[in-house]
Coordinates of C-alpha atoms and ligand atoms in Angstrom, one line a residue:
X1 CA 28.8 -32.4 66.4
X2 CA 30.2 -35.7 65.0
X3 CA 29.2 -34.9 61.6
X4 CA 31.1 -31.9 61.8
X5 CA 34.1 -33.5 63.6
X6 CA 33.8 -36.2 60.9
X7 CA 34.3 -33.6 58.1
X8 CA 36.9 -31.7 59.9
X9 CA 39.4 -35.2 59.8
X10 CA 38.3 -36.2 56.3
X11 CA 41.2 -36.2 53.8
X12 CA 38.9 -33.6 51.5
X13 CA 38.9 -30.7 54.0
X14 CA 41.9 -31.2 54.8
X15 CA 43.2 -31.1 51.0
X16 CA 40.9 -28.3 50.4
X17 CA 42.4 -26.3 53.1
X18 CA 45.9 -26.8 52.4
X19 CA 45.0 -26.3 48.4
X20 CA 43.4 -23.0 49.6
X21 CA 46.4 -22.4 51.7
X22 CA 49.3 -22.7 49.0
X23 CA 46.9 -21.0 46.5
X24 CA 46.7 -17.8 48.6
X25 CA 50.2 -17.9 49.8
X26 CA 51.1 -18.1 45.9
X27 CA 48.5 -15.5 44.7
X28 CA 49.5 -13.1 47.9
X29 CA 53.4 -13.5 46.6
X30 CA 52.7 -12.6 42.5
X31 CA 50.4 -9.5 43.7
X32 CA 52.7 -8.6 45.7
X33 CA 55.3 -8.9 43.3
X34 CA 53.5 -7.3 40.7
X35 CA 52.7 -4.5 42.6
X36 CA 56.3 -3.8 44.4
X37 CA 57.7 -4.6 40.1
X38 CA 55.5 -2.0 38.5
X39 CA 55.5 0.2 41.5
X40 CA 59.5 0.2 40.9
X41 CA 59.3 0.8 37.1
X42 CA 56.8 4.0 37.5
X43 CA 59.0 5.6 40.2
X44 CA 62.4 4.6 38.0
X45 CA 60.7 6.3 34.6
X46 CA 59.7 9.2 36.7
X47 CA 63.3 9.7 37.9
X48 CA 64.5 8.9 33.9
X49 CA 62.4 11.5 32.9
X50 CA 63.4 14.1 36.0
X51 CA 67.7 13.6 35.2
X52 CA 66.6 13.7 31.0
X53 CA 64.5 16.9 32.0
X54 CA 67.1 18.4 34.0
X55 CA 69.8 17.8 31.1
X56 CA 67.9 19.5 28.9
X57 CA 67.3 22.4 31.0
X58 CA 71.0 22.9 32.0
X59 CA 71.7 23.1 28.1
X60 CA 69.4 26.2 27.3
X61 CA 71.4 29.2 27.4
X62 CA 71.2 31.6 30.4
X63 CA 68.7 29.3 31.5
X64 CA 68.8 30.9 34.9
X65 CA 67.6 34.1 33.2
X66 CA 64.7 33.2 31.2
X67 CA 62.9 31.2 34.1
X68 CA 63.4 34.6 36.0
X69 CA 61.8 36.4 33.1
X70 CA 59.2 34.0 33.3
X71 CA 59.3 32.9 29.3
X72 CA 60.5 29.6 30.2
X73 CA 58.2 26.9 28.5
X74 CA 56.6 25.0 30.8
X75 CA 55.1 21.6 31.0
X76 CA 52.1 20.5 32.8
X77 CA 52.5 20.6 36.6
X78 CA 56.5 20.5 36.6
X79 CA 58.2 22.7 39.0
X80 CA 62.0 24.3 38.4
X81 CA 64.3 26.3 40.4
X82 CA 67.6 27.8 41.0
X83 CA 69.0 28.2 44.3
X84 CA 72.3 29.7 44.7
X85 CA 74.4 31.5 47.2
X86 CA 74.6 35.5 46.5
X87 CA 76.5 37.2 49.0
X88 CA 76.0 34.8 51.6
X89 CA 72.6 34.3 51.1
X90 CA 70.9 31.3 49.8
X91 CA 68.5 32.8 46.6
X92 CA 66.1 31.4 44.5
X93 CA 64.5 31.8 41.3
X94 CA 61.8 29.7 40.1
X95 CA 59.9 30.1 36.7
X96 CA 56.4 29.6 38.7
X97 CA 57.3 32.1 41.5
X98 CA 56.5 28.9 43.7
X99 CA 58.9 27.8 46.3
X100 CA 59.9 24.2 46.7
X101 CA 59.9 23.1 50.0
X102 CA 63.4 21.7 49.6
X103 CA 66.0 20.8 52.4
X104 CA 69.2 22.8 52.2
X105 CA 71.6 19.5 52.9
X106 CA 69.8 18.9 48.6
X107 CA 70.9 21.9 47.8
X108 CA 74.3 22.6 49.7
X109 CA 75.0 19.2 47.5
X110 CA 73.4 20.1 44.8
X111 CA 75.9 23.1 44.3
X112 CA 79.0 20.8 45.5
X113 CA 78.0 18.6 42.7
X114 CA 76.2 15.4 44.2
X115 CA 73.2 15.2 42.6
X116 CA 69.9 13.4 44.4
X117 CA 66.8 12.2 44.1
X118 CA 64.0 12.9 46.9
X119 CA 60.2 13.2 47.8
X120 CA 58.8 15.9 49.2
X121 CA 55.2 16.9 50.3
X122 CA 53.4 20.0 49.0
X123 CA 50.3 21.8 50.0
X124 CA 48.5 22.0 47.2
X125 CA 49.8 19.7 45.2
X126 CA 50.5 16.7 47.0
X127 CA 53.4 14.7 46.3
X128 CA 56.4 15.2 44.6
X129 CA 59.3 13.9 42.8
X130 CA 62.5 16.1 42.7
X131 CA 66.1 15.9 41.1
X132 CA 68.5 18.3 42.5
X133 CA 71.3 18.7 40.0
X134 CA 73.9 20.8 40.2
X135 CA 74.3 23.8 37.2
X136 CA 77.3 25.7 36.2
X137 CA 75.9 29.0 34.0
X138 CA 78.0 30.1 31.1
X139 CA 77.9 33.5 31.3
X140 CA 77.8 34.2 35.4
X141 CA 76.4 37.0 35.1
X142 CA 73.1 37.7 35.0
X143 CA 71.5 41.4 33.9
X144 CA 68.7 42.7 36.4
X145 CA 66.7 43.8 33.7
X146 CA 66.1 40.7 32.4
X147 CA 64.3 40.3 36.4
X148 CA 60.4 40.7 35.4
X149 CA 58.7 39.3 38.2
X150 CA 61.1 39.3 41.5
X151 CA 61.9 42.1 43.2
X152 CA 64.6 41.4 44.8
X153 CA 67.1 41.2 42.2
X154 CA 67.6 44.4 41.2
X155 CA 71.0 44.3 40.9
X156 CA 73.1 42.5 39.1
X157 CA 73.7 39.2 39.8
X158 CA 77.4 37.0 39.5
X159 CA 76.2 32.7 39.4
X160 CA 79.2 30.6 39.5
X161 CA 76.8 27.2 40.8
X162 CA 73.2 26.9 41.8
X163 CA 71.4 24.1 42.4
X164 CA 69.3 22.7 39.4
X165 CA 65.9 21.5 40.8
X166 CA 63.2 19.7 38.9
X167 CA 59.9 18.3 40.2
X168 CA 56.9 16.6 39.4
X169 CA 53.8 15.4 41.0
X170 CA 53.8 11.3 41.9
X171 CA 50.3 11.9 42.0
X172 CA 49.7 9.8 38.4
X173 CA 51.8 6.8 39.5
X174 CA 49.9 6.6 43.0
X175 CA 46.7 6.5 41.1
X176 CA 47.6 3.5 39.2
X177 CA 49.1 1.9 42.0
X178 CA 46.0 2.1 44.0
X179 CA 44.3 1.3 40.9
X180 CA 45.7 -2.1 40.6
X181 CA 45.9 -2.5 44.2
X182 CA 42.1 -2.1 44.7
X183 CA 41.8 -4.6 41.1
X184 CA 44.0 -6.9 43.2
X185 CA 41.8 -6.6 46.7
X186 CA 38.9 -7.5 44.7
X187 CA 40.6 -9.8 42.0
X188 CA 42.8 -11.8 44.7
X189 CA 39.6 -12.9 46.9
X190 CA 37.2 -14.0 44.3
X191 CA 40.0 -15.9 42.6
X192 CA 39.7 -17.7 46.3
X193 CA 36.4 -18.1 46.6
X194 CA 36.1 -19.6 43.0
X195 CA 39.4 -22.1 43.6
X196 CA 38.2 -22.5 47.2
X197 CA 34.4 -23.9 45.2
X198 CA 36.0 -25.7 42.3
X199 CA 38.9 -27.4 45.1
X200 CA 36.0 -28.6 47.1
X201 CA 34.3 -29.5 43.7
X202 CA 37.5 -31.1 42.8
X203 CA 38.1 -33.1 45.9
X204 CA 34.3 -34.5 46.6
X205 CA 34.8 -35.9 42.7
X206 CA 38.5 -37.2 43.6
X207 CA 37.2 -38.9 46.7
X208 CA 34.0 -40.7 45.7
X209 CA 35.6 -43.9 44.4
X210 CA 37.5 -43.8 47.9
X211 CA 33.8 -43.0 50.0
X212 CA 32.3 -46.0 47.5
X213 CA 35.2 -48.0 48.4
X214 CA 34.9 -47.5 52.2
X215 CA 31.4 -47.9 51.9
X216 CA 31.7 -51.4 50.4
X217 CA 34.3 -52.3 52.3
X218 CA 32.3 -51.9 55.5
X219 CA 29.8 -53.7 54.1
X220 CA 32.0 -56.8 53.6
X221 CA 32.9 -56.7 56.6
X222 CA 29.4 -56.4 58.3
X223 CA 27.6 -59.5 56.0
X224 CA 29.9 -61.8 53.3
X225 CA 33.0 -62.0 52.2
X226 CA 31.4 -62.6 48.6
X227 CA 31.2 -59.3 47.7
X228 CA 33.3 -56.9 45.9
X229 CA 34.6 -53.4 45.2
X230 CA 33.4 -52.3 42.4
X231 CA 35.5 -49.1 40.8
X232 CA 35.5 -48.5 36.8
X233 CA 38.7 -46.6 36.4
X234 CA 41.4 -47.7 36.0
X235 CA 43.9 -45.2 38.0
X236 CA 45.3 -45.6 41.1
X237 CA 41.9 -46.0 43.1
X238 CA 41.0 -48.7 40.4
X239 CA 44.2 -50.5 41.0
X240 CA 43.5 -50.0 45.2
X241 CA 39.7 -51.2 44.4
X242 CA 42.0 -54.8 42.7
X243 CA 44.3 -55.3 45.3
X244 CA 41.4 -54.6 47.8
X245 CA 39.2 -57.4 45.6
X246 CA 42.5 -59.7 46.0
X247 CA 42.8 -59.5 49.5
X248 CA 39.4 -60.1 49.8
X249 CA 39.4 -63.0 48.1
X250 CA 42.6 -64.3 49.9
X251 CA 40.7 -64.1 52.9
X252 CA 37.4 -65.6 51.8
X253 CA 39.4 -68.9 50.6
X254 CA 41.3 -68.4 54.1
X255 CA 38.0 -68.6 55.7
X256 CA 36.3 -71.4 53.6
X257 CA 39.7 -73.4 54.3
X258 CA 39.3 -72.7 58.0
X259 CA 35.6 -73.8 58.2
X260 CA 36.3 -76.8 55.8
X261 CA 39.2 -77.6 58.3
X262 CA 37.5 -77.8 61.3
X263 CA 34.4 -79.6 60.1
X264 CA 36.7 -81.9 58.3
X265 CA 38.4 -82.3 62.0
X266 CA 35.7 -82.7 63.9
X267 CA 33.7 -85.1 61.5
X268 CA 37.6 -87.3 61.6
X269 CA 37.1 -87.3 65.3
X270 CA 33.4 -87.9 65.7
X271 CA 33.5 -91.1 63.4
X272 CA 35.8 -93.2 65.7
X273 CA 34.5 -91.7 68.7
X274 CA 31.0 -93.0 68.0
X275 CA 32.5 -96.0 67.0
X276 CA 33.8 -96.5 70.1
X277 CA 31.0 -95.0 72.0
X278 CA 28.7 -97.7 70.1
X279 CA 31.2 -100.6 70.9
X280 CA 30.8 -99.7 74.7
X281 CA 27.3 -99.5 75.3
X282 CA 26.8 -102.5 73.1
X283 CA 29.8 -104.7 75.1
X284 CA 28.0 -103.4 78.3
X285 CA 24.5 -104.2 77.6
X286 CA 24.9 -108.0 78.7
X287 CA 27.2 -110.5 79.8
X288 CA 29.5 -111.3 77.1
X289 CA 31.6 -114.4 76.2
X290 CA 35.7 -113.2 76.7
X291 CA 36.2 -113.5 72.8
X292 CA 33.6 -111.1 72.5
X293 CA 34.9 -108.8 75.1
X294 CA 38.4 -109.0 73.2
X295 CA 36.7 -108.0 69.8
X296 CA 35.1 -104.9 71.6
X297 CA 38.3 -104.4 73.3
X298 CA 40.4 -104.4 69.9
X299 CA 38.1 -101.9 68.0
X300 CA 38.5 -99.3 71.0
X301 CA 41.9 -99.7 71.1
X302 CA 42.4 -99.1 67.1
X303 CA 39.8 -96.2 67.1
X304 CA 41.5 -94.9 69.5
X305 CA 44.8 -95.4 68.1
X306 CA 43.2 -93.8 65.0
X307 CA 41.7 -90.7 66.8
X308 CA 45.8 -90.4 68.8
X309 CA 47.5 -90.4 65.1
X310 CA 44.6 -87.3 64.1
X311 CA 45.4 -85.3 66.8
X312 CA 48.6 -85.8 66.6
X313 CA 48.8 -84.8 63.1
X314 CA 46.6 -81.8 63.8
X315 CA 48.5 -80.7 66.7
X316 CA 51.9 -80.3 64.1
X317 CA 50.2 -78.5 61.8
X318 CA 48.4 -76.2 64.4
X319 CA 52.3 -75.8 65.3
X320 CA 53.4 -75.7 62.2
X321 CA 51.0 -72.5 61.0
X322 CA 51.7 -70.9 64.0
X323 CA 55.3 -71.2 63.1
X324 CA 56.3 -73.5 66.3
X325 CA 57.3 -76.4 65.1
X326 CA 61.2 -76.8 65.9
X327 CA 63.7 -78.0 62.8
X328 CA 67.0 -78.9 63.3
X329 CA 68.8 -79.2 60.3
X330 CA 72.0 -81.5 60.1
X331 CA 73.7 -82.9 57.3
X332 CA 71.9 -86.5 56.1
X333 CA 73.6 -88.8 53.8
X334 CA 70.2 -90.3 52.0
X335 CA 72.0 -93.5 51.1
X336 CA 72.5 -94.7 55.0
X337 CA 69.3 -93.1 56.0
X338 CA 66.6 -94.8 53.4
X339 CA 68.7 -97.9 54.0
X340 CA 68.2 -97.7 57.9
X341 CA 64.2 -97.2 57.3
X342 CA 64.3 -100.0 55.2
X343 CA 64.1 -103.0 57.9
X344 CA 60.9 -101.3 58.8
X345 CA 59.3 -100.8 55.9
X346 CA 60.0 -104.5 55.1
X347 CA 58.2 -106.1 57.8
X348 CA 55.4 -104.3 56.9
X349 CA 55.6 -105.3 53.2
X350 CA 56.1 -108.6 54.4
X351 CA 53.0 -108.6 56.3
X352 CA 51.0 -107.7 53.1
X353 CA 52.3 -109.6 50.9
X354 CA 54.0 -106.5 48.9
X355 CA 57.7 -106.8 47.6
X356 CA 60.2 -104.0 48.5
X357 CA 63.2 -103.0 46.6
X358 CA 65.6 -100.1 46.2
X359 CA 68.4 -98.5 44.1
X360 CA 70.7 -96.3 45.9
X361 CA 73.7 -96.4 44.1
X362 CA 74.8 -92.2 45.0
X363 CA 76.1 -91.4 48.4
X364 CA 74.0 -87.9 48.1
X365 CA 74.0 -85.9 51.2
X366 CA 71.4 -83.3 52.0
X367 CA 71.0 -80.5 54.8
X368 CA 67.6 -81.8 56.5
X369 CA 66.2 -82.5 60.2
X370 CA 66.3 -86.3 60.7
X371 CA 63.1 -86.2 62.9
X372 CA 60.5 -85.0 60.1
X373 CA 62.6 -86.1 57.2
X374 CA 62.1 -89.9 58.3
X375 CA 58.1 -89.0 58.9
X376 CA 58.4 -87.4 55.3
X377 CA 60.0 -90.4 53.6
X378 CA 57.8 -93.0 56.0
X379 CA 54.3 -91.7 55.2
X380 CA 54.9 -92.0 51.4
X381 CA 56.2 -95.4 52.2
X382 CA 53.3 -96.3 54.3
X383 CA 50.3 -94.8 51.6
X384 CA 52.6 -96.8 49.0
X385 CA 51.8 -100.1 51.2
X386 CA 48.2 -98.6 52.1
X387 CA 47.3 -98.1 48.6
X388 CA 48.9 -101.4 47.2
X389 CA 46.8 -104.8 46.8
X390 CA 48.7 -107.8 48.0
X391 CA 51.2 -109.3 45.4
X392 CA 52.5 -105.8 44.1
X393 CA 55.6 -104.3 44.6
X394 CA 57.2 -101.1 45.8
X395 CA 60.5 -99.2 44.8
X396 CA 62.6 -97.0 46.3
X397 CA 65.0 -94.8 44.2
X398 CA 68.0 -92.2 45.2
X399 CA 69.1 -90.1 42.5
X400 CA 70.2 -86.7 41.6
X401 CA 68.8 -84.5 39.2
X402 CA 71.0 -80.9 39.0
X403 CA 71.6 -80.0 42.4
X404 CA 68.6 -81.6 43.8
X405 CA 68.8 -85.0 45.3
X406 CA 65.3 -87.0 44.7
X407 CA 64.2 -89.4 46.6
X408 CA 61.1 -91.4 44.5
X409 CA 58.4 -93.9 45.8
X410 CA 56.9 -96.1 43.1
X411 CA 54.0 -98.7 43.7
X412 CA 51.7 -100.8 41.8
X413 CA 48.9 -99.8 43.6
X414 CA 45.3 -98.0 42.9
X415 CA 46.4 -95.2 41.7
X416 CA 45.4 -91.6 41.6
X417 CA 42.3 -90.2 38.5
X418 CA 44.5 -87.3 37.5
X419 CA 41.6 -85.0 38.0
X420 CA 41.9 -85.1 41.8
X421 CA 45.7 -85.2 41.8
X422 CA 46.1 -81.3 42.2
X423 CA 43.7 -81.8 46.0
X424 CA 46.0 -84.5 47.6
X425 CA 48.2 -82.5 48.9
X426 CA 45.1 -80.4 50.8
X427 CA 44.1 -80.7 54.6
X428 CA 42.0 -83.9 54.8
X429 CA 41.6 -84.5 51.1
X430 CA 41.0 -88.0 50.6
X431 CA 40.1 -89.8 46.8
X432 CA 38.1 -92.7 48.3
X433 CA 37.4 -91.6 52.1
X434 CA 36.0 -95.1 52.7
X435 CA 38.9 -96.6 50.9
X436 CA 41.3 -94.5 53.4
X437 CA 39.4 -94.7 56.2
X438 CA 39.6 -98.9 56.6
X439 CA 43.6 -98.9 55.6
X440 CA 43.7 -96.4 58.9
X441 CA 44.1 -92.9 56.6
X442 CA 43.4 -89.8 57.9
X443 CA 44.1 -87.9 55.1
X444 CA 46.8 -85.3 56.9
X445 CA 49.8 -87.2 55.9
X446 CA 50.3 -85.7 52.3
X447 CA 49.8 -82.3 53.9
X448 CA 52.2 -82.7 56.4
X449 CA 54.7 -84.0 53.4
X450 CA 53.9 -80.8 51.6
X451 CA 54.5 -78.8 54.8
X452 CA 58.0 -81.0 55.4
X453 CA 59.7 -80.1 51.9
X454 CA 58.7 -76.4 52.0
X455 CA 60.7 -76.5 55.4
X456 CA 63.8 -77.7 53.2
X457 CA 63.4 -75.6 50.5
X458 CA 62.1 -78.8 48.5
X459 CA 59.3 -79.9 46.0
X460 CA 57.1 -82.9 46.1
X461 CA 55.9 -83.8 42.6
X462 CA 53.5 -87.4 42.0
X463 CA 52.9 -89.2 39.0
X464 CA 49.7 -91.6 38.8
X465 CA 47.8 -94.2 36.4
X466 CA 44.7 -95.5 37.5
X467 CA 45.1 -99.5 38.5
X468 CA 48.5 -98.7 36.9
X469 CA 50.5 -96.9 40.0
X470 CA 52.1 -94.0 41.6
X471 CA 55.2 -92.1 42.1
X472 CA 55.7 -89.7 44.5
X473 CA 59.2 -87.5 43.9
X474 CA 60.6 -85.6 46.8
X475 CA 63.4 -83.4 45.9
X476 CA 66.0 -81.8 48.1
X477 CA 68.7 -79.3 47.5
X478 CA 71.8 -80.8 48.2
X479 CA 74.9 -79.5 49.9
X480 CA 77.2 -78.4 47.5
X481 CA 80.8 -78.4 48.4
X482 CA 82.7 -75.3 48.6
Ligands
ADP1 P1 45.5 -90.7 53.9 O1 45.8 -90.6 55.4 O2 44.0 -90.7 53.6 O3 46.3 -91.6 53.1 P2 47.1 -88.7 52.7 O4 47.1 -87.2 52.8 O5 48.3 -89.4 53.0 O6 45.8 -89.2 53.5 O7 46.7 -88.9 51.2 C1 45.6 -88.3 50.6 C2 44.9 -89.1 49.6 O8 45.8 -89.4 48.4 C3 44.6 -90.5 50.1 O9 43.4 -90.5 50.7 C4 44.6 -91.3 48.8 O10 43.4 -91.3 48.2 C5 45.6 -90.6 47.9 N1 47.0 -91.3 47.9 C6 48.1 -91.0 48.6 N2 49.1 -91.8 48.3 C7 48.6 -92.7 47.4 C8 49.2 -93.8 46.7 N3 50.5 -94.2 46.8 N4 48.4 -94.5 45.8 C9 47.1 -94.1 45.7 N5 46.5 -93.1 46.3 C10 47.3 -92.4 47.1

């Protein structure tokens, strides 16, 4: 019951039964036409060759007389007759001594001088076609001896105007109507049938690739998202089969990201959590002196402070994917605000030993909000102190390239192998984790830059030698006056 409900809503029946539809609707309308066109032609030669026959008749001299003698030459099947009025009397005359069953309104208008077509039915005989014309005689009068075979006209006769009628059998053009009507009974269903078998031929061939690509796809979706769809051609269901492949493979680097991220996460958490887990039990074994109380104390507290700053991070990105994170954007004059974050940064540079300068010399102004903008500028800052043995220096610079202001961070420091510089910007991507780990890294910060200047419609671009240095550029559009 499902199979069959299954084929009833597939695309292919439905094609085929719409294909067989507008087939049959187009092969009922050209029978039909061809039928009611030739149909037309017959019966319009029939009546061409009625009014040409009746022309010729009407041009025989003492016509009238001759078909009552019964000498008139006659051609296979056709029928002629005279009627007139003789005193009073409607008369006839007819070459085959038949009478045409005839309607007098034909006649009466006949003689008046309107001439008509009609069909009437005769026993034997069948069908027929007749003209009723009407005849003016040139000599009127007719002699009775001339009468051979009727009887009635024994004297003679005065014809001013009779009617003129001609007829012949329909009987040939209804056999090759019904000829081509039974060719097109038989003709018009097997030309069905054989469409009907080469649509569904047509169809199961058309929608293979799309079975194989539903097939695979369900596949994919039961066991890995390694696999792929895999369609030669290269129409549109080859092109589908790509973008299927691509969206595929978006999805399985989505995925590895997302299980890379959280085991990333969770191993950042676990490592100061069992630090401080270790520090406990060992600081509650025994009685300890108060300095070594303090010690235990002060690595719980920075773990802790460690595994706050994580969370913290992770909690604005989470926001920040799911599109929550608020910005308001205000206009910043750079110059005033890197000189305001300067008196930070210095203590800290003081405390390692690191010399900080900057060169601001252009008042550039930017549309930005001041919240994550500071964070943006202060993480740089702080991996430029992080990443920078004691006795180095680090430089701030404002400048403007086009209609970008760029804010750049240069250091003395470690430096970046330019092989991994393409990953730093990536979720927890760290060069040295040990290295980061002991300066108090979590490896977020660059991400959440990256995350900052797409926000403002920015770039962040770094530059880094080995033991040499690093410069981080952030650029921001500025606001142009209008
Ligand atoms: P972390 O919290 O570990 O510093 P970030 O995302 O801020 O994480 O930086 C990612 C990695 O990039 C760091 O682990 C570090 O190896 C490298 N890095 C960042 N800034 C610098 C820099 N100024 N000098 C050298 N290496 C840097």
């Amino acid at each position: 019951m499902n199979k069959i409900k299954n084929i009833i809503n597939s695309i292919k029946f439905r094609f085929t039964l719409w294909y067989l539809l507008v087939l049959s609707i187009l092969m009922i309308m050209l029978a039909s036409g061809v039928y009611v066109t030739l149909s037309q032609v017959l019966h319009h030669n029939l009546d061409e060759s009625l009014r040409r026959r009746a022309e010729q008749i009407s041009n025989f001299r003492d016509v009238i007389s001759i078909v009552a003698s019964g000498t008139f030459e006659e051609e296979v099947e056709e029928l002629i007759s005279f009627y007139f009025y003789s005193e009073k009397n409607l008369r006839q005359i007819s070459h085959k001594e038949i009478e045409i069953p005839v309607a007098q309104e034909i006649i009466d208008l006949a003689i008046s001088g309107i001439s008509s077509f009609s069909t009437i039915e005769r026993s034997p005989g069948g069908k027929f076609r007749l003209y009723a014309v009407c005849y003016t005689p040139d000599n009127p009068f007719i002699r009775p001896d001339r009468f051979r075979r009727s009887q009635d006209f024994q004297e003679k006769l005065e014809i001013r105007r009779a009617a003129l009628i001609v007829a012949r059998p329909v009987r040939d053009i209804e056999a090759t109507l019904k000829g081509l009507l039974q060719i097109l009974l038989i003709a018009i269903p097997l030309t069905l049938v054989c469409a009907g078998g080469g649509g569904v031929f047509l169809a199961g061939r058309a929608f293979k690739p799309v079975e194989q690509i539903t097939d695979t796809a369900r596949e994919i979706e039961e066991h890995d998202l390694s696999r792929r769809i895999t369609v030669e051609t290269k129409d549109e269901l080859g092109r589908l089969a790509d973008t299927l492949n691509q969206m595929i493979e978006r999805l399985e680097k989505a995925f590895n990201r997302q299980k890379q991220f959280t085991s990333d996460a969770s191993h950042e958490l676990r490592a100061p959590l069992a630090i401080i887990q270790a520090e406990s039990t060992l600081a509650l074994q025994k009685v300890r002196t108060p300095e070594a109380y303090q010690r235990s104390l002060e690595i719980i507290s920075q773990e802790s402070d460690h595994m706050s700053g994580v969370i913290n991070q992770l909690l604005t990105l989470a926001r920040a994917d799911a599109g929550k994170e608020q910005f308001t954007f205000e206009t910043i004059h750079l110059q005033t605000f890197i000189r305001d974050m300067y008196a930070d940064v210095e203590i800290l540079c003081r405390e390692k030993n690191l010399q900080l300068e900057a060169s601001l010399p252009d008042p550039l102004t930017v549309k930005g909000d001041k919240k994550s903008l500071k964070r943006l500028i202060y993480n740089i800052l702080s991996n430029a102190i992080r990443y920078t043995a004691p006795g180095g220096s680090i430089l701030i610079t404002l400048g403007r390239e086009d209609a970008t202001a760029v804010v750049s961070v240069s250091d003395t420091g470690i430096g970046i192998p330019s092989n991994e510089l393409p990953f730093i910007f990536e979720r927890f991507y760290r060069v040295d984790e040990a290295r980061s780990r002991s300066e108090g890294g979590s490896g977020l910060g660059l991400a959440m830059c990256q995350y900052i200047v797409d926000m403002h419609g920015g770039l962040i671009e770094v530059e880094s030698q080995t033991q040499k240095g690093s410069t981080f550029h952030i650029k921001l559009p500025l606001v142009t006056d209008r």
